[in-house]
Amino acid sequence: MSTWKAAYEALTDLSEYSDNALGLFALGLKFGLDDLASIGADAITDGADDKKLDMVFINTEEEYAVIGQCYYSAKDKIGAPSNKASDLNTGLPWLLQRDINDVPDRIKSAAINLRQAIRNGEIKNIHLWYVHNLPESHHVENELITLQQTAKTILDQDYSGIKLNITHKEVGDSTFQAWYEDCKTPILINEQIELNCLDGYEIASEGWSSYSTAIQARDLHRLFKKHRTKIFSANVRDYLGARSSDSNINNGIRRTIESDVGNFWAYNNGLTILTHSFEVDKQKIKIVGLSIVNGAQTTGAIGSLSKLPDPSAMVQARFIAVNNDSHDLIENIIRYNNSQNKVEAADFRSTDKTQKRLKEEFKSIPNAEYEGGRRGSTGEVIRRRPNLLGSYSVGQALAAFHGEPIVAYNKKAGIWINNKTYDKLFNDNTKAAHIVTCYSLVKVIESKKKLLHNKANLTIGDEKTLDFLRQRGAIYLSTYAVAACLETFLGRSVPNLFRISFGKNISPHQSMEIWEPVINAVIPFFEHLNSATVNGLKNTAEIERAVNTFRSLVTATRAINSVIFDDFKAKVIAP
């Protein structure tokens, strides 16, 4: 068995998605996504009347969408059936072009959200994938070329004037193996890049060579705008925003480069950049592959400026090329370059006092791990820890529970970058036990959606609930609605939601078991939240109206469900 297949089959939490689990695995390898099971609850569209679309994943924060067909063969074959690739030609017009009133409910939410994102300029790249576990073939390639032309024709006709990059890809055995190998290298950006630089000097030793120079800040700005957080694949931290306080380094970097550009070089520590190779030609440095080992905050602060920095602004940079087989050396370079002093450490989310405290608190919670602000890495896909509560997923759960379902669904990275949002969700009141309570509520609702999806004979009520849960963002809207009913469940006021938990010794799985009877009692009312999702989860006023209706229905049935709610109340710890 090839290495990627062993890694794939170890992901037991994706088994319920059958063939489509392979598509989720591909997303994780290619884009460094974590918590693929939760992504699947939203992105997988496979089923009756899916119009030959298995997967529609939309990421407006990183401005791309993946539209895919998935196939898994239990037997070795010379190639995958090409008709599965041509099936995407059927689904694409339904997703992008047909009258939305004619689009089947199973894919209607995906169609609405994708069309809106394209028209709003929130999608710059559309990836068309045929994902399978067999060798790639020219037959499939020919079908995908036709598919790409179909997509281009549709977009030119119905989305004229909007610039989109459309690519097709047969993600088969060799591609999976290549992506899998990429996961074991810290450099995810492998293209050739040319940067303006000053004269510098080269130093080399066994296994590595380096070039020290200074590059234009505007080149760094362009790189960050193009690649976003992938530029930090070898960095233990992403860029985590700039607070407004004078003591904050990120804010200081931005302020200096905007108003004191002449002294920027002298004030800033600069960058260490890992690359496959470099070549210097006069005042240009050409590199193959790039990952910023140290200097994420400098890069993010410069990249987040509203306009290009002054041409005279220079950033000192050290490029290090390491032999491909020097894995231990690469790890040491990464580790030693990220040993921060005490002044700097306070300005990283992953080492701020709240995250450090939460990591300690999680050590006492059974069957739970938390990395405290660390972004999920591509490598996590191939060494998945079943008890890990990913930082992004935790942020989304907190946002939804505390009344921000739009943020939870659309801005999972923004939770960690936007200081106002971050401080609202991660503060002195945020405890590990509360995070488990929020996270497990999301997971219970996800599990209910999957259960209904796999149920053989649905009642009319089941069908209405499932239709709602198929809407993009419905999981987080439901989480907010349930949290908004806590006073009804508990029979008293809840002045501080952060104090709601099931205790310090309750695991995420046990927490799900506590939530489940409550969800079973209120899930028939989920359909009344539908009005907030039919045109995409974006209208705050509509969300509040729908949640108020939901809360009224739950309150009206308090007496009927008193045994369930009172049992739940007995398990809630809210001093």
Coordinates of C-alpha atoms in Angstrom, one line a residue, residues 20-495:
N20 CA -16.5 11.3 -0.8
A21 CA -14.1 11.0 2.1
L22 CA -11.4 10.8 -0.6
G23 CA -12.5 14.3 -1.7
L24 CA -12.2 15.6 1.8
F25 CA -8.8 14.0 2.2
A26 CA -7.7 15.8 -1.0
L27 CA -8.9 19.1 0.4
G28 CA -6.9 18.6 3.5
L29 CA -3.7 17.7 1.7
K30 CA -3.9 20.5 -0.9
F31 CA -5.2 23.4 1.3
G32 CA -4.0 22.4 4.8
L33 CA -7.5 22.2 6.2
D34 CA -8.3 20.6 9.6
D35 CA -11.4 19.1 11.1
L36 CA -12.4 17.6 7.7
A37 CA -15.4 15.8 9.2
S38 CA -17.0 19.2 10.0
I39 CA -16.1 20.5 6.5
G40 CA -17.8 17.4 5.0
A41 CA -21.0 18.2 6.8
D42 CA -21.2 21.3 4.8
A43 CA -19.3 20.6 1.6
I44 CA -20.5 17.1 0.6
T45 CA -23.6 17.2 -1.5
D46 CA -23.7 13.6 -2.7
G47 CA -27.1 12.0 -2.8
A48 CA -30.4 11.7 -4.8
D49 CA -30.8 14.6 -7.2
D50 CA -27.3 16.1 -6.5
K51 CA -27.0 16.7 -10.3
K52 CA -23.7 14.7 -10.3
L53 CA -22.0 16.9 -7.8
D54 CA -20.3 15.2 -4.9
M55 CA -18.5 18.1 -3.3
V56 CA -18.8 21.9 -3.4
F57 CA -16.4 23.6 -1.0
I58 CA -16.4 27.4 -0.8
N59 CA -13.7 29.4 1.0
T60 CA -14.3 33.1 0.6
E61 CA -11.5 34.0 3.1
E62 CA -8.9 32.5 0.8
E63 CA -11.0 33.3 -2.3
Y64 CA -11.4 29.8 -3.9
A65 CA -14.0 27.1 -4.5
V66 CA -13.6 23.4 -5.2
I67 CA -16.2 21.6 -7.3
G68 CA -15.7 17.8 -7.4
Q69 CA -16.7 14.4 -8.3
C70 CA -15.4 11.5 -6.1
Y71 CA -14.8 7.8 -6.9
Y72 CA -13.1 5.1 -4.9
S73 CA -12.3 1.7 -6.3
A74 CA -11.8 -1.3 -4.1
K75 CA -9.9 -3.1 -7.0
D76 CA -6.8 -2.1 -8.8
K77 CA -7.6 -0.8 -12.3
I78 CA -5.6 1.0 -15.0
G79 CA -7.7 4.1 -14.6
A80 CA -10.9 5.7 -13.3
P81 CA -14.0 5.7 -15.4
S82 CA -14.0 8.9 -17.5
N83 CA -17.8 9.2 -17.4
K84 CA -17.6 10.2 -13.8
A85 CA -15.5 13.2 -14.9
S86 CA -18.0 14.0 -17.6
D87 CA -20.7 14.0 -15.0
L88 CA -19.4 17.3 -13.8
N89 CA -20.5 18.8 -17.1
T90 CA -24.1 18.0 -16.0
G91 CA -23.7 19.5 -12.5
L92 CA -21.8 22.7 -13.4
P93 CA -24.7 24.4 -15.2
W94 CA -27.1 23.6 -12.4
L95 CA -24.6 25.0 -9.9
L96 CA -23.8 28.2 -11.7
Q97 CA -26.4 28.9 -14.4
R98 CA -29.9 27.4 -14.1
D99 CA -32.8 29.4 -12.6
I100 CA -32.3 29.1 -8.9
N101 CA -35.9 28.1 -8.4
D102 CA -35.3 25.0 -10.5
V103 CA -32.2 23.9 -8.7
P104 CA -32.7 20.9 -6.4
D105 CA -32.8 21.6 -2.7
R106 CA -29.7 19.3 -2.2
I107 CA -27.4 21.7 -4.0
K108 CA -29.5 24.9 -4.0
S109 CA -27.7 26.4 -1.0
A110 CA -24.3 25.7 -2.5
A111 CA -25.5 27.3 -5.8
I112 CA -26.8 30.4 -4.0
N113 CA -23.6 30.9 -1.9
L114 CA -21.2 30.2 -4.8
R115 CA -23.0 32.6 -7.2
Q116 CA -23.1 35.3 -4.6
A117 CA -19.4 34.9 -3.8
I118 CA -18.4 35.1 -7.4
R119 CA -20.5 38.2 -8.0
N120 CA -19.1 39.8 -4.8
G121 CA -15.6 39.2 -5.9
E122 CA -15.0 36.8 -3.0
I123 CA -13.9 33.9 -5.3
K124 CA -10.9 34.3 -7.5
N125 CA -10.1 30.7 -8.2
I126 CA -12.4 27.8 -9.1
H127 CA -10.9 24.3 -9.0
L128 CA -12.7 21.5 -10.9
W129 CA -11.6 18.1 -9.5
Y130 CA -12.2 14.5 -10.3
V131 CA -10.9 12.7 -7.2
H132 CA -10.2 8.9 -7.3
N133 CA -7.6 6.4 -6.0
L134 CA -6.4 5.0 -9.4
P135 CA -3.7 6.0 -11.9
E136 CA -4.5 9.2 -13.9
S137 CA -5.3 8.8 -17.6
H138 CA -5.5 10.9 -20.7
H139 CA -9.2 9.8 -21.1
V140 CA -10.1 11.6 -17.9
E141 CA -7.8 14.5 -18.8
N142 CA -9.7 15.0 -22.1
E143 CA -13.1 15.1 -20.2
L144 CA -11.8 17.6 -17.7
I145 CA -10.5 19.9 -20.5
T146 CA -14.0 19.9 -21.9
L147 CA -15.4 20.6 -18.4
Q148 CA -13.1 23.6 -18.0
Q149 CA -14.3 25.0 -21.3
T150 CA -17.9 24.5 -20.2
A151 CA -17.1 26.4 -17.0
K152 CA -15.4 29.2 -18.9
T153 CA -18.4 29.5 -21.3
I154 CA -20.9 29.7 -18.4
L155 CA -18.8 32.3 -16.5
D156 CA -18.2 34.4 -19.6
Q157 CA -21.9 34.4 -20.3
D158 CA -23.4 34.8 -16.9
Y159 CA -20.6 36.5 -14.9
S160 CA -19.1 38.8 -17.5
G161 CA -16.5 41.2 -16.3
I162 CA -15.6 39.1 -13.3
K163 CA -12.0 37.8 -13.4
L164 CA -11.8 34.2 -12.4
N165 CA -9.1 31.6 -12.7
I166 CA -10.5 28.2 -13.6
T167 CA -8.4 25.1 -13.3
H168 CA -9.1 21.4 -13.7
K169 CA -7.3 18.5 -12.0
E170 CA -7.5 14.8 -12.0
V171 CA -6.6 14.0 -8.4
G172 CA -5.5 10.3 -8.7
D173 CA -2.9 8.1 -7.2
S174 CA 0.2 10.0 -8.4
T175 CA -1.3 13.4 -7.4
F176 CA -2.2 12.1 -3.9
Q177 CA 1.3 10.8 -3.5
A178 CA 2.8 14.1 -4.5
W179 CA 0.6 16.1 -2.2
Y180 CA 1.2 13.6 0.6
E181 CA 5.0 14.1 0.2
D182 CA 4.4 17.9 0.2
C183 CA 2.9 17.5 3.6
K184 CA 6.2 16.2 4.9
T185 CA 8.0 19.3 3.7
P186 CA 7.5 22.7 5.3
I187 CA 7.4 24.5 1.9
L188 CA 3.9 24.6 0.4
I189 CA 4.5 27.4 -2.1
N190 CA 6.7 25.7 -4.8
E191 CA 6.7 28.2 -7.6
Q192 CA 9.6 30.3 -8.9
I193 CA 9.6 33.8 -7.4
E194 CA 11.8 36.8 -8.3
L195 CA 12.3 39.5 -5.8
N196 CA 14.1 42.9 -5.9
C197 CA 17.0 43.0 -3.4
L198 CA 20.2 44.8 -2.4
D199 CA 23.7 43.5 -2.7
G200 CA 24.2 40.8 -0.1
Y201 CA 26.5 37.9 0.9
E202 CA 26.4 34.1 0.8
I203 CA 27.3 31.7 3.6
A204 CA 27.2 27.9 3.2
S205 CA 27.9 24.8 5.2
E206 CA 27.2 21.1 5.0
G207 CA 23.6 20.6 3.9
W208 CA 22.7 24.2 3.5
S209 CA 23.5 27.5 1.8
S210 CA 22.2 31.0 2.6
Y211 CA 22.0 34.5 1.2
S212 CA 21.5 37.6 3.4
T213 CA 20.2 40.7 1.8
A214 CA 17.3 43.2 2.0
I215 CA 14.1 43.0 -0.1
Q216 CA 11.5 45.5 -1.0
A217 CA 8.6 45.7 1.5
R218 CA 6.2 46.0 -1.5
D219 CA 7.4 42.6 -2.8
L220 CA 6.5 41.1 0.6
H221 CA 3.1 42.9 0.5
R222 CA 2.4 41.3 -2.9
L223 CA 3.4 37.8 -1.7
F224 CA 1.2 38.0 1.3
K225 CA -1.8 39.2 -0.8
K226 CA -1.3 36.3 -3.2
H227 CA -0.6 33.4 -0.9
R228 CA -2.0 34.6 2.5
T229 CA -1.2 32.1 5.3
K230 CA 0.4 29.5 3.1
I231 CA 3.4 31.8 3.1
F232 CA 3.9 30.7 6.7
S233 CA 3.8 26.9 6.2
A234 CA 7.1 26.4 8.0
N235 CA 6.3 28.9 10.7
V236 CA 4.8 27.7 14.0
R237 CA 2.6 30.8 14.0
D238 CA 0.5 32.5 11.4
Y239 CA 0.1 36.3 11.3
L240 CA -2.3 37.1 14.0
G241 CA -3.3 40.7 13.5
A242 CA -2.4 44.0 14.9
R243 CA -3.9 45.3 18.1
S244 CA -4.2 49.0 18.5
S245 CA -2.2 49.3 21.8
D246 CA 1.1 51.0 21.6
S247 CA 2.9 48.0 23.0
N248 CA 1.8 45.7 20.3
I249 CA 4.6 44.8 17.9
N250 CA 2.4 44.2 14.8
N251 CA 0.7 47.5 15.1
G252 CA 4.1 49.1 15.6
I253 CA 5.4 47.5 12.4
R254 CA 2.5 48.9 10.4
R255 CA 2.9 52.4 12.0
T256 CA 6.6 52.5 11.3
I257 CA 6.4 51.5 7.7
E258 CA 3.6 54.0 7.1
S259 CA 5.1 57.0 8.8
D260 CA 8.8 56.4 9.5
V261 CA 9.8 54.4 6.4
G262 CA 13.4 55.7 6.5
N263 CA 14.0 53.9 9.8
F264 CA 12.1 50.7 9.1
W265 CA 15.1 48.6 8.3
A266 CA 16.9 49.6 11.5
Y267 CA 13.9 48.9 13.7
N268 CA 12.8 45.6 12.3
N269 CA 14.4 42.2 12.9
G270 CA 13.7 41.0 9.4
L271 CA 12.8 37.6 7.9
T272 CA 14.2 34.1 7.7
I273 CA 12.9 32.4 4.5
L274 CA 13.2 28.7 3.8
T275 CA 13.6 27.9 0.1
H276 CA 14.5 25.0 -2.2
S277 CA 17.1 27.0 -4.1
F278 CA 18.2 30.5 -4.8
E279 CA 20.1 32.3 -7.6
V280 CA 21.3 35.9 -7.4
D281 CA 21.6 38.1 -10.5
K282 CA 22.6 41.6 -9.8
Q283 CA 19.9 43.1 -7.7
K284 CA 17.4 40.3 -8.2
I285 CA 17.1 37.1 -6.2
K286 CA 15.3 34.1 -7.9
I287 CA 14.0 31.5 -5.5
V288 CA 12.2 28.2 -6.0
G289 CA 9.8 27.6 -3.2
L290 CA 9.2 29.9 -0.2
S291 CA 8.1 29.7 3.4
I292 CA 8.7 32.3 6.0
V293 CA 10.3 30.5 9.0
N294 CA 10.5 33.7 11.1
G295 CA 8.9 37.0 10.4
A296 CA 5.2 36.1 10.1
Q297 CA 4.2 39.2 12.1
T298 CA 6.4 41.5 9.9
T299 CA 5.0 39.9 6.8
G300 CA 1.4 40.0 7.9
A301 CA 1.6 43.6 9.1
I302 CA 3.1 44.8 5.8
G303 CA 0.7 42.6 3.8
S304 CA -2.3 43.9 5.6
L305 CA -1.6 47.5 4.6
S306 CA -4.3 49.1 2.4
K307 CA -1.8 50.1 -0.2
L308 CA 1.7 49.2 -1.4
P309 CA 4.5 50.4 0.9
D310 CA 6.9 53.1 -0.3
P311 CA 9.5 51.7 -2.8
S312 CA 12.3 52.7 -0.4
A313 CA 11.0 50.5 2.4
M314 CA 13.4 47.5 2.7
V315 CA 13.2 44.4 4.9
Q316 CA 16.3 42.5 5.8
A317 CA 15.9 38.9 4.7
R318 CA 18.0 35.7 5.0
F319 CA 17.2 33.0 2.4
I320 CA 18.2 29.4 3.4
A321 CA 18.3 26.5 1.0
V322 CA 18.5 23.1 2.5
N323 CA 19.2 19.8 0.9
N324 CA 16.0 17.8 0.4
D325 CA 17.1 14.9 2.5
S326 CA 18.1 17.1 5.5
H327 CA 14.8 16.8 7.4
D328 CA 16.4 17.0 10.8
L329 CA 18.3 20.1 9.8
I330 CA 15.1 21.7 8.5
E331 CA 13.3 21.0 11.7
N332 CA 16.1 22.5 13.7
I333 CA 16.2 25.7 11.6
I334 CA 12.4 26.1 12.1
R335 CA 12.7 25.4 15.9
Y336 CA 15.6 27.7 16.6
N337 CA 14.3 30.5 14.5
N338 CA 11.1 30.5 16.4
S339 CA 12.6 30.9 19.9
Q340 CA 11.0 34.2 20.8
N341 CA 12.1 36.5 23.5
K342 CA 9.7 37.5 26.3
V343 CA 8.8 40.8 24.8
E344 CA 7.7 39.3 21.5
A345 CA 6.0 36.3 22.9
A346 CA 3.1 38.2 24.4
D347 CA 2.1 39.4 20.9
F348 CA 1.4 36.0 19.4
R349 CA -2.0 34.5 19.9
S350 CA -0.6 31.0 20.5
T351 CA 1.4 32.3 23.4
D352 CA -0.8 35.0 24.8
K353 CA -1.9 34.5 28.4
T354 CA -5.4 33.3 27.5
Q355 CA -4.2 30.6 25.1
K356 CA -1.5 29.5 27.5
R357 CA -4.0 29.1 30.3
L358 CA -6.5 27.3 28.1
K359 CA -3.8 24.8 27.0
E360 CA -3.1 24.1 30.6
E361 CA -6.8 23.7 31.5
F362 CA -7.3 21.2 28.6
K363 CA -4.7 18.9 30.2
S364 CA -7.3 17.9 32.8
I365 CA -10.1 17.3 30.4
P366 CA -10.4 13.6 29.4
N367 CA -9.9 12.7 25.8
A368 CA -9.3 16.2 24.6
E369 CA -6.4 18.1 23.1
Y370 CA -6.1 21.8 22.3
E371 CA -3.2 23.6 20.7
G372 CA -4.1 27.1 21.9
G373 CA -4.2 29.2 18.8
R374 CA -2.1 27.1 16.5
R375 CA -3.5 26.9 13.0
G376 CA -4.2 23.5 11.6
S377 CA -1.4 22.4 9.3
T378 CA -1.4 20.2 6.2
G379 CA 0.7 17.7 8.1
E380 CA -2.2 17.2 10.6
V381 CA -4.1 15.5 7.8
I382 CA -1.6 12.6 7.6
R383 CA -1.2 12.3 11.4
R384 CA -4.7 13.1 12.6
R385 CA -5.2 13.1 16.3
P386 CA -8.7 11.9 17.1
N387 CA -9.0 13.9 20.3
L388 CA -7.8 17.2 18.9
L389 CA -10.1 20.2 19.1
G390 CA -8.7 22.3 16.2
S391 CA -8.1 26.0 17.0
Y392 CA -10.2 27.1 14.0
S393 CA -13.1 24.8 14.9
V394 CA -13.0 26.0 18.5
G395 CA -13.1 29.6 17.4
Q396 CA -16.1 28.8 15.1
A397 CA -17.9 27.0 17.9
L398 CA -17.4 29.9 20.4
A399 CA -18.5 32.5 17.8
A400 CA -21.7 30.6 17.0
F401 CA -22.5 29.9 20.6
H402 CA -22.0 33.6 21.5
G403 CA -24.3 35.0 18.8
E404 CA -21.9 35.4 15.8
P405 CA -23.0 32.6 13.3
I406 CA -22.0 34.7 10.3
V407 CA -18.5 35.1 11.6
A408 CA -18.4 31.4 12.5
Y409 CA -19.3 30.3 9.0
N410 CA -17.6 32.9 6.9
K411 CA -14.6 34.1 8.8
K412 CA -13.0 31.3 10.7
A413 CA -9.5 32.7 10.2
G414 CA -10.8 36.2 10.8
I415 CA -11.7 35.2 14.4
W416 CA -8.0 35.0 15.1
I417 CA -7.0 38.1 13.1
N418 CA -9.7 40.6 14.1
N419 CA -8.8 41.9 17.5
K420 CA -12.3 42.8 18.5
T421 CA -13.7 39.4 17.6
Y422 CA -10.8 37.6 19.2
D423 CA -11.0 39.5 22.4
K424 CA -14.8 38.9 22.6
L425 CA -14.4 35.1 22.3
F426 CA -11.0 34.5 24.0
N427 CA -10.8 36.4 27.3
D428 CA -10.5 35.9 31.0
N429 CA -14.0 34.4 31.1
T430 CA -13.2 31.7 28.5
K431 CA -12.6 28.4 30.1
A432 CA -11.6 25.0 28.6
A433 CA -14.8 23.4 30.0
H434 CA -16.9 26.1 28.3
I435 CA -15.1 25.5 25.0
V436 CA -15.9 21.8 25.2
T437 CA -19.6 22.7 25.8
C438 CA -19.7 24.9 22.7
Y439 CA -17.7 22.6 20.5
S440 CA -19.8 19.5 21.5
L441 CA -23.0 21.3 20.6
V442 CA -21.8 21.9 17.1
K443 CA -20.7 18.3 16.8
V444 CA -24.1 17.0 18.0
I445 CA -25.9 19.1 15.4
E446 CA -23.5 17.8 12.7
S447 CA -24.2 14.3 13.8
K448 CA -27.9 14.8 13.5
K449 CA -27.5 16.0 9.9
K450 CA -25.5 13.0 9.0
L451 CA -28.0 10.7 10.7
L452 CA -30.9 12.1 8.8
H453 CA -28.8 12.0 5.6
N454 CA -28.3 8.3 6.0
K455 CA -31.8 7.5 7.3
A456 CA -33.8 5.2 5.0
N457 CA -37.3 6.5 5.5
L458 CA -37.7 10.1 6.4
T459 CA -40.8 11.5 7.9
I460 CA -42.1 14.9 6.6
G461 CA -40.6 16.5 9.6
D462 CA -37.3 14.8 9.1
E463 CA -37.2 16.0 5.5
K464 CA -37.9 19.6 6.5
T465 CA -35.1 19.4 9.1
L466 CA -32.7 17.9 6.7
D467 CA -33.5 20.5 4.0
F468 CA -32.7 23.2 6.5
L469 CA -29.4 21.6 7.7
R470 CA -28.3 21.3 4.1
Q471 CA -28.2 25.1 3.9
R472 CA -24.7 26.6 4.1
G473 CA -24.1 27.9 7.6
A474 CA -27.1 26.1 9.1
I475 CA -25.0 24.2 11.6
Y476 CA -23.7 27.4 13.2
L477 CA -27.0 29.2 13.0
S478 CA -28.6 26.2 14.8
T479 CA -25.8 26.4 17.5
Y480 CA -26.6 30.0 18.1
A481 CA -30.4 29.3 18.3
V482 CA -29.9 26.5 20.8
A483 CA -27.6 28.7 22.9
A484 CA -30.2 31.5 22.8
C485 CA -32.6 29.1 24.5
L486 CA -30.4 28.3 27.5
E487 CA -32.6 30.4 29.9
T488 CA -35.6 28.3 28.8
F489 CA -33.7 25.1 29.4
L490 CA -32.4 26.2 32.8
G491 CA -35.5 28.1 34.0
R492 CA -33.5 31.1 35.1
S493 CA -31.5 34.0 33.7
V494 CA -28.1 33.5 32.2
P495 CA -26.2 36.8 32.6

